[in-house]
């Protein structure tokens, strides 16, 4: 994807109404700190257009990045962040669920899992729930640069087994440091989730 224009068009907090966009949306879910905002920056070829932080719980709103007036990358708050109150957690959960459940333009959900660790109970719950909503999530195994090359296959297998993925589900190892996996993700988005314009 050639990025010609970028705009953080909509920021939704717990009390805001979700936008009724008329262009395809691609959403990124995953636990706090897994690298959702970093992945979105990598896809946009920007270092810090989406705010990231070493401290979990950075993204607390649903952020819609308009790409080329053609589509949206949707950055979601992370789940499983221990430091917020139960009440707050519930509200975020409801906000994420409401978005995934109600968006008419949502074409694909990417679920991010840290490639170093076994998926958590929350990851599993999220995966199952997204599947229940009728999506076929694509898994991004993040922080690939933290593993030795020889460990990668074993860890991909661990992610597949840990989530009990539907056979055929794509798992794409990705690093925001080296950008490995970025082209594959764009390729997938462009070929499978964006409508092709008729060539005249
Ligand atoms: P929340 O907004 O809190 O839900 O987190 P997030 O999922 O958006 O994570 P974010 O992109 O803010 O990244 C969290 C931390 O992980 C930051 O310190 C990033 O620099 C780091 N990080 C993200 N991706 C990678 C990666 O591929 N490799 C390495 N080494 N670090 C990464
Ligand atoms: Mg974030």
CSV table of C-alpha atoms in Angstrom, one decimal, residues 4-5 13 18 23 25 36 53-54 61 87 97 99 117 149-150 152 162 175 178 187 189:
chain,number,residue,atom,x,y,z
A,4,UNK,CA,-0.6,9.1,0.3
A,5,UNK,CA,-2.6,10.5,3.2
A,13,UNK,CA,-14.1,7.2,24.3
A,18,UNK,CA,-19.1,5.1,17.1
A,23,UNK,CA,-15.1,2.8,3.9
A,25,UNK,CA,-12.3,-0.9,8.4
A,36,UNK,CA,-1.2,-2.9,18.3
A,53,UNK,CA,4.3,3.3,25.3
A,54,UNK,CA,6.3,0.7,27.2
A,61,UNK,CA,-9.9,5.0,23.0
A,87,UNK,CA,-15.3,-1.0,36.4
A,97,UNK,CA,-17.3,-5.6,22.0
A,99,UNK,CA,-17.5,-1.9,18.1
A,117,UNK,CA,4.5,-16.3,25.4
A,149,UNK,CA,15.3,-17.4,14.4
A,150,UNK,CA,15.6,-21.0,15.5
A,152,UNK,CA,10.2,-19.1,15.7
A,162,UNK,CA,-2.7,-22.2,22.6
A,175,UNK,CA,8.3,-7.2,14.2
A,178,UNK,CA,12.6,-4.8,11.8
A,187,UNK,CA,-0.7,-7.7,0.8
A,189,UNK,CA,-5.4,-6.6,3.5
